[in-house]
Short mmCIF file of C-alpha atoms in Angstrom, two decimals:
data_model
loop_
_atom_site.label_atom_id
_atom_site.label_comp_id
_atom_site.label_asym_id
_atom_site.label_seq_id
_atom_site.Cartn_x
_atom_site.Cartn_y
_atom_site.Cartn_z
CA MET J 814 39.92 3.81 26.65
CA GLY J 815 41.33 0.93 27.31
CA LEU J 816 45.24 -0.49 26.50
CA PHE J 817 47.10 0.96 23.08
CA GLY J 818 43.99 3.46 22.69
CA LYS J 819 41.36 0.84 21.94
CA THR J 820 37.87 0.85 22.79
CA PRO J 821 36.64 -2.13 25.18
CA GLU J 822 33.71 -3.67 23.91
CA LYS J 823 30.61 -3.29 25.27
CA PRO J 824 28.77 -6.21 26.76
CA PRO J 825 26.46 -8.41 24.67
CA LYS J 826 23.48 -7.02 27.13
CA GLU J 827 23.39 -3.84 27.12
CA LEU J 828 24.68 -4.04 22.88
CA VAL J 829 21.11 -5.80 22.90
CA ASN J 830 19.60 -3.14 24.65
CA GLU J 831 20.72 -0.22 22.62
CA TRP J 832 19.87 -2.00 19.05
CA SER J 833 16.09 -1.95 20.57
CA LEU J 834 16.25 1.89 22.57
CA LYS J 835 17.12 2.45 18.61
CA ILE J 836 14.19 0.45 16.89
CA ARG J 837 11.75 2.02 19.07
CA LYS J 838 13.11 5.40 18.43
CA GLU J 839 12.74 4.55 14.37
CA MET J 840 9.17 2.74 15.08
CA ARG J 841 8.10 5.99 16.62
CA VAL J 842 9.96 8.38 13.44
CA ILE J 843 7.20 5.73 11.28
CA ASP J 844 4.56 6.02 13.64
CA ARG J 845 5.36 10.52 12.35
CA GLN J 846 5.51 10.03 8.98
CA ILE J 847 2.32 7.71 8.59
CA ARG J 848 0.77 10.66 10.28
CA ASP J 849 1.71 12.68 8.30
CA ILE J 850 0.95 10.82 5.57
CA GLN J 851 -2.75 10.63 5.88
CA ARG J 852 -2.83 14.15 6.37
CA GLU J 853 -2.28 15.50 3.26
CA GLU J 854 -4.41 12.52 2.24
CA GLU J 855 -7.45 14.63 3.02
CA LYS J 856 -5.87 17.20 1.64
CA VAL J 857 -5.52 15.28 -1.99
CA LYS J 858 -8.98 14.01 -0.65
CA ARG J 859 -10.17 17.13 -0.60
CA SER J 860 -8.66 18.64 -3.84
CA ILE J 861 -9.87 16.13 -5.39
CA LYS J 862 -13.53 16.64 -4.57
CA ASP J 863 -13.22 20.01 -5.66
CA ALA J 864 -12.04 19.20 -8.86
CA ALA J 865 -14.98 16.61 -9.45
CA LYS J 866 -17.01 19.67 -8.88
CA LYS J 867 -15.36 21.86 -11.42
CA ASN J 868 -15.06 19.21 -13.94
CA GLN J 869 -12.07 18.87 -14.13
CA ARG J 870 -11.13 14.75 -15.32
CA ASP J 871 -7.65 15.51 -15.40
CA VAL J 872 -6.82 17.18 -12.40
CA CYS J 873 -8.64 14.69 -10.41
CA VAL J 874 -6.54 12.02 -12.28
CA ILE J 875 -3.36 13.54 -11.27
CA LEU J 876 -4.44 13.47 -7.90
CA ALA J 877 -6.36 10.28 -7.85
CA LYS J 878 -2.11 9.22 -9.05
CA GLU J 879 -0.57 10.96 -6.04
CA LEU J 880 -3.08 9.37 -3.48
CA VAL J 881 -2.16 5.81 -4.97
CA ARG J 882 1.69 6.45 -4.49
CA SER J 883 1.08 7.55 -0.96
CA ARG J 884 -1.30 4.50 0.11
CA ARG J 885 1.86 3.10 -1.02
CA ALA J 886 4.00 4.78 0.61
CA VAL J 887 1.63 4.16 4.14
CA SER J 888 1.94 0.51 3.11
CA LYS J 889 5.69 0.04 2.78
CA LEU J 890 5.43 1.98 6.34
CA TYR J 891 3.61 -0.58 8.25
CA ALA J 892 5.52 -3.01 6.50
CA SER J 893 8.71 -2.01 7.66
CA LYS J 894 7.28 -1.62 11.69
CA ALA J 895 6.17 -5.40 11.40
CA HIS J 896 9.64 -5.77 10.41
CA MET J 897 10.86 -4.15 12.82
CA ASN J 898 8.29 -6.10 15.65
CA SER J 899 10.82 -8.75 14.44
CA VAL J 900 14.10 -7.64 14.74
CA LEU J 901 12.80 -6.48 18.54
CA MET J 902 11.64 -10.12 19.22
CA GLY J 903 14.60 -11.57 18.00
CA MET J 904 15.85 -9.06 20.59
CA LYS J 905 14.37 -10.73 23.81
CA ASN J 906 15.27 -14.29 22.18
CA GLN J 907 18.91 -12.89 22.15
CA LEU J 908 19.05 -12.03 25.76
CA ALA J 909 16.97 -14.92 26.41
CA VAL J 910 20.04 -16.86 24.34
CA LEU J 911 22.13 -14.90 26.28
CA ARG J 912 21.05 -15.33 30.10
CA VAL J 913 22.12 -20.06 28.52
CA ALA J 914 25.15 -20.43 26.19
CA GLY J 915 27.00 -16.29 27.34
CA SER J 916 26.97 -15.41 24.45
CA LEU J 917 25.11 -13.85 21.15
CA GLN J 918 23.53 -16.10 18.21
CA LYS J 919 23.15 -16.13 14.58
CA SER J 920 19.50 -14.78 13.77
CA THR J 921 17.92 -15.90 10.27
CA GLU J 922 15.02 -13.89 11.28
CA VAL J 923 17.12 -10.87 12.19
CA MET J 924 18.69 -10.91 9.42
CA LYS J 925 15.81 -11.35 6.72
CA ALA J 926 13.82 -8.84 8.94
CA MET J 927 16.98 -5.86 8.73
CA GLN J 928 17.20 -7.05 4.53
CA ASN J 929 14.16 -5.49 4.35
CA LEU J 930 15.01 -2.54 6.61
CA VAL J 931 18.07 -1.35 5.61
CA LYS J 932 16.26 -0.82 2.15
CA ILE J 933 13.25 1.51 3.78
CA PRO J 934 14.65 5.40 2.47
CA GLU J 935 13.44 6.91 5.36
CA ILE J 936 15.33 4.43 8.04
CA GLN J 937 18.34 3.08 5.94
CA ALA J 938 21.06 5.35 7.85
CA THR J 939 19.80 3.55 10.88
CA MET J 940 19.27 -0.07 9.83
CA ARG J 941 22.73 -0.05 8.04
CA ASP J 942 24.62 1.19 11.21
CA LEU J 943 22.53 -1.23 12.86
CA SER J 944 23.32 -3.75 10.84
CA LYS J 945 27.25 -3.58 10.84
CA GLU J 946 27.27 -3.42 14.61
CA MET J 947 24.96 -6.45 13.76
CA MET J 948 27.54 -8.47 11.91
CA LYS J 949 30.15 -7.40 13.95
CA ALA J 950 28.73 -9.01 17.37
CA GLY J 951 27.85 -12.29 14.69
CA ILE J 952 23.91 -12.44 14.83
CA ILE J 953 23.73 -11.94 11.61
CA GLU J 954 25.92 -12.24 8.46
CA GLU J 955 27.06 -9.24 5.77
CA MET J 956 24.41 -8.33 3.56
CA LEU J 957 24.47 -7.97 -0.23
CA GLU J 958 21.84 -4.95 -2.18
CA ASP J 959 19.91 -5.37 -5.39
CA THR J 960 20.63 -1.90 -6.77
CA PHE J 961 18.26 -2.44 -9.54
CA GLU J 962 15.01 -3.24 -6.90
CA GLY J 963 14.88 0.41 -6.39
CA LEU J 964 13.46 0.93 -10.20
CA GLU J 965 11.39 -2.21 -10.76
CA ASP J 966 9.84 -1.62 -7.78
CA GLN J 967 8.79 1.66 -9.29
CA GLU J 968 7.74 0.60 -12.24
CA GLU J 969 5.03 -1.84 -11.04
CA MET J 970 3.99 0.37 -9.05
CA GLU J 971 2.93 3.19 -12.06
CA GLU J 972 1.39 -0.12 -13.31
CA GLU J 973 -0.69 -0.42 -9.99
CA ALA J 974 -1.00 3.63 -10.03
CA GLU J 975 -2.86 3.50 -13.44
CA ALA J 976 -5.12 0.10 -11.98
CA GLU J 977 -6.36 2.57 -8.62
CA ILE J 978 -6.52 5.39 -10.49
CA ASP J 979 -11.06 4.94 -12.10
CA LYS J 980 -11.56 2.96 -8.57
CA ILE J 981 -9.82 5.68 -5.91
CA LEU J 982 -11.50 7.99 -8.56
CA PHE J 983 -15.32 6.20 -7.72
CA GLU J 984 -14.39 6.01 -4.68
CA ILE J 985 -13.92 9.76 -3.64
CA THR J 986 -16.01 11.66 -6.06
CA ALA J 987 -19.80 9.19 -4.94
CA GLY J 988 -18.91 8.23 -9.04
CA GLU J 989 -18.13 11.49 -11.12
CA PHE J 990 -15.73 9.83 -12.55
CA VAL J 991 -15.99 6.60 -13.15
CA GLY J 992 -13.64 5.67 -16.56
CA ALA J 993 -11.72 6.47 -19.41
CA ALA J 994 -13.82 7.09 -21.72
CA GLU J 995 -16.67 8.86 -19.46
CA SER J 996 -14.59 12.06 -20.09
CA GLN J 997 -15.66 11.53 -24.00
CA VAL J 998 -20.03 10.56 -22.49
CA PRO J 999 -20.36 12.72 -19.34
CA ALA J 1000 -24.03 11.89 -18.16
CA LEU J 1001 -22.32 8.20 -18.34
CA PHE J 1002 -22.11 7.35 -14.61
CA SER J 1003 -26.19 9.12 -14.39
CA LYS J 1004 -27.13 6.96 -17.26
CA LEU J 1005 -25.95 3.80 -15.92
CA GLN J 1006 -27.45 4.10 -13.04
CA GLN J 1007 -31.39 4.65 -14.34
CA LEU J 1008 -30.43 1.57 -16.37
CA LYS J 1009 -29.36 -0.15 -13.29
CA SER J 1010 -32.28 0.76 -11.01
CA SER J 1011 -35.01 0.47 -14.12
CA SER J 1012 -37.81 -2.49 -14.21
CA VAL J 1013 -36.52 -3.63 -17.07
CA LEU J 1014 -32.93 -4.05 -16.25
CA CYS J 1015 -34.03 -7.09 -13.98
CA PRO J 1016 -32.01 -10.03 -12.15
CA PRO J 1017 -31.90 -12.50 -14.65
CA SER J 1018 -33.35 -15.69 -13.09
CA GLY J 1019 -31.52 -17.75 -9.77
CA ILE J 1020 -29.23 -14.48 -9.33
CA SER J 1021 -30.93 -12.62 -5.97
CA SER J 1022 -31.32 -8.68 -6.20
CA PHE J 1023 -28.55 -8.11 -4.18
CA CYS J 1024 -26.41 -10.00 -5.93
CA TRP J 1025 -27.24 -8.28 -9.34
CA ALA J 1026 -27.26 -4.53 -7.23
CA GLU J 1027 -23.48 -6.20 -5.63
CA SER J 1028 -21.84 -6.61 -9.08
CA SER J 1029 -23.80 -4.18 -11.26
CA ASP J 1030 -22.14 -1.32 -8.95
CA LYS J 1031 -18.39 -3.47 -8.98
CA LEU J 1032 -18.98 -3.28 -12.85
CA ILE J 1033 -19.63 1.00 -12.98
CA SER J 1034 -16.89 1.44 -10.25
CA GLN J 1035 -14.89 -0.59 -12.63
CA GLY J 1036 -16.44 1.43 -15.99
CA ILE J 1037 -16.31 -1.93 -17.52
CA LEU J 1038 -19.36 -0.50 -19.25
CA ALA J 1039 -17.88 2.85 -20.02
CA GLU J 1040 -18.19 2.18 -23.43
CA LYS J 1041 -21.43 0.09 -23.79
CA ALA J 1042 -23.97 2.53 -23.10
CA SER J 1043 -24.56 5.25 -25.24
CA GLY J 1044 -27.91 3.77 -26.13
CA ALA J 1045 -30.47 2.12 -24.20
CA GLN J 1046 -31.27 -0.65 -25.97
CA GLN J 1047 -27.75 -1.90 -26.55
CA GLY J 1048 -27.31 -0.42 -22.89
CA ARG J 1049 -29.45 -3.15 -21.30
CA ALA J 1050 -28.64 -6.62 -23.17
CA ASN J 1051 -24.75 -5.63 -22.61
CA ILE J 1052 -24.90 -4.44 -18.91
CA HIS J 1053 -27.13 -7.86 -18.60
CA GLN J 1054 -25.30 -10.24 -20.55
CA LEU J 1055 -21.86 -8.42 -18.54
CA LEU J 1056 -23.30 -9.55 -14.85
CA SER J 1057 -24.69 -12.96 -16.06
CA VAL J 1058 -21.03 -13.45 -16.95
CA GLN J 1059 -19.53 -11.95 -14.03
CA LEU J 1060 -21.49 -14.36 -11.69
CA CYS J 1061 -20.85 -17.34 -13.34
CA ASN J 1062 -17.47 -16.57 -12.83
#
């Protein structure tokens, strides 16, 4: 306690070291959260496989959405770690500047990183406190928060989740559930595989067997042929046409 009851300000070097310690502590928290989410992902994958064996497509879709959300969460957490590393590098630079100039300097890099970190719910409180301390020390300026960003991110995530569902179902169930139309044609995937491997369904001239197989796998996994394979003869023609267009483009 200083004169008139005021607490003396900490030396700049001590402040920078404290901020660095807090950042590293939050990084360990993020690491634990990533591990927890990934453990839950494995449970969800097993549940999807079990539901697929019981032909419960609705359950598979719900679980696939959950898996998409968890993967998005992990991606954001990894991004937050990258921003934290940027702040740590900024702190090292501040110590170097402090030794030369004797004071802390404004940092655009730290400012940008902190703007992203205060939006992460898991570490929001700590990052806001840190940003206030950094503003007081003159390293960053006052930050304006975008109140609509969370809602926009949620809507974008739901759209991306819908696009990822079939891909995830194909990945986990080895093609047992392919596209939305598959629920109406239970034997679709096996039928497409038979068509693809048949001698009639050979690669067009100028296209290698490897590219042909790779592209057909991609199209099948996306469910593009789901509504076009009800008839064997027509199915062959459609597969030829779609694969030729895919490879030419």
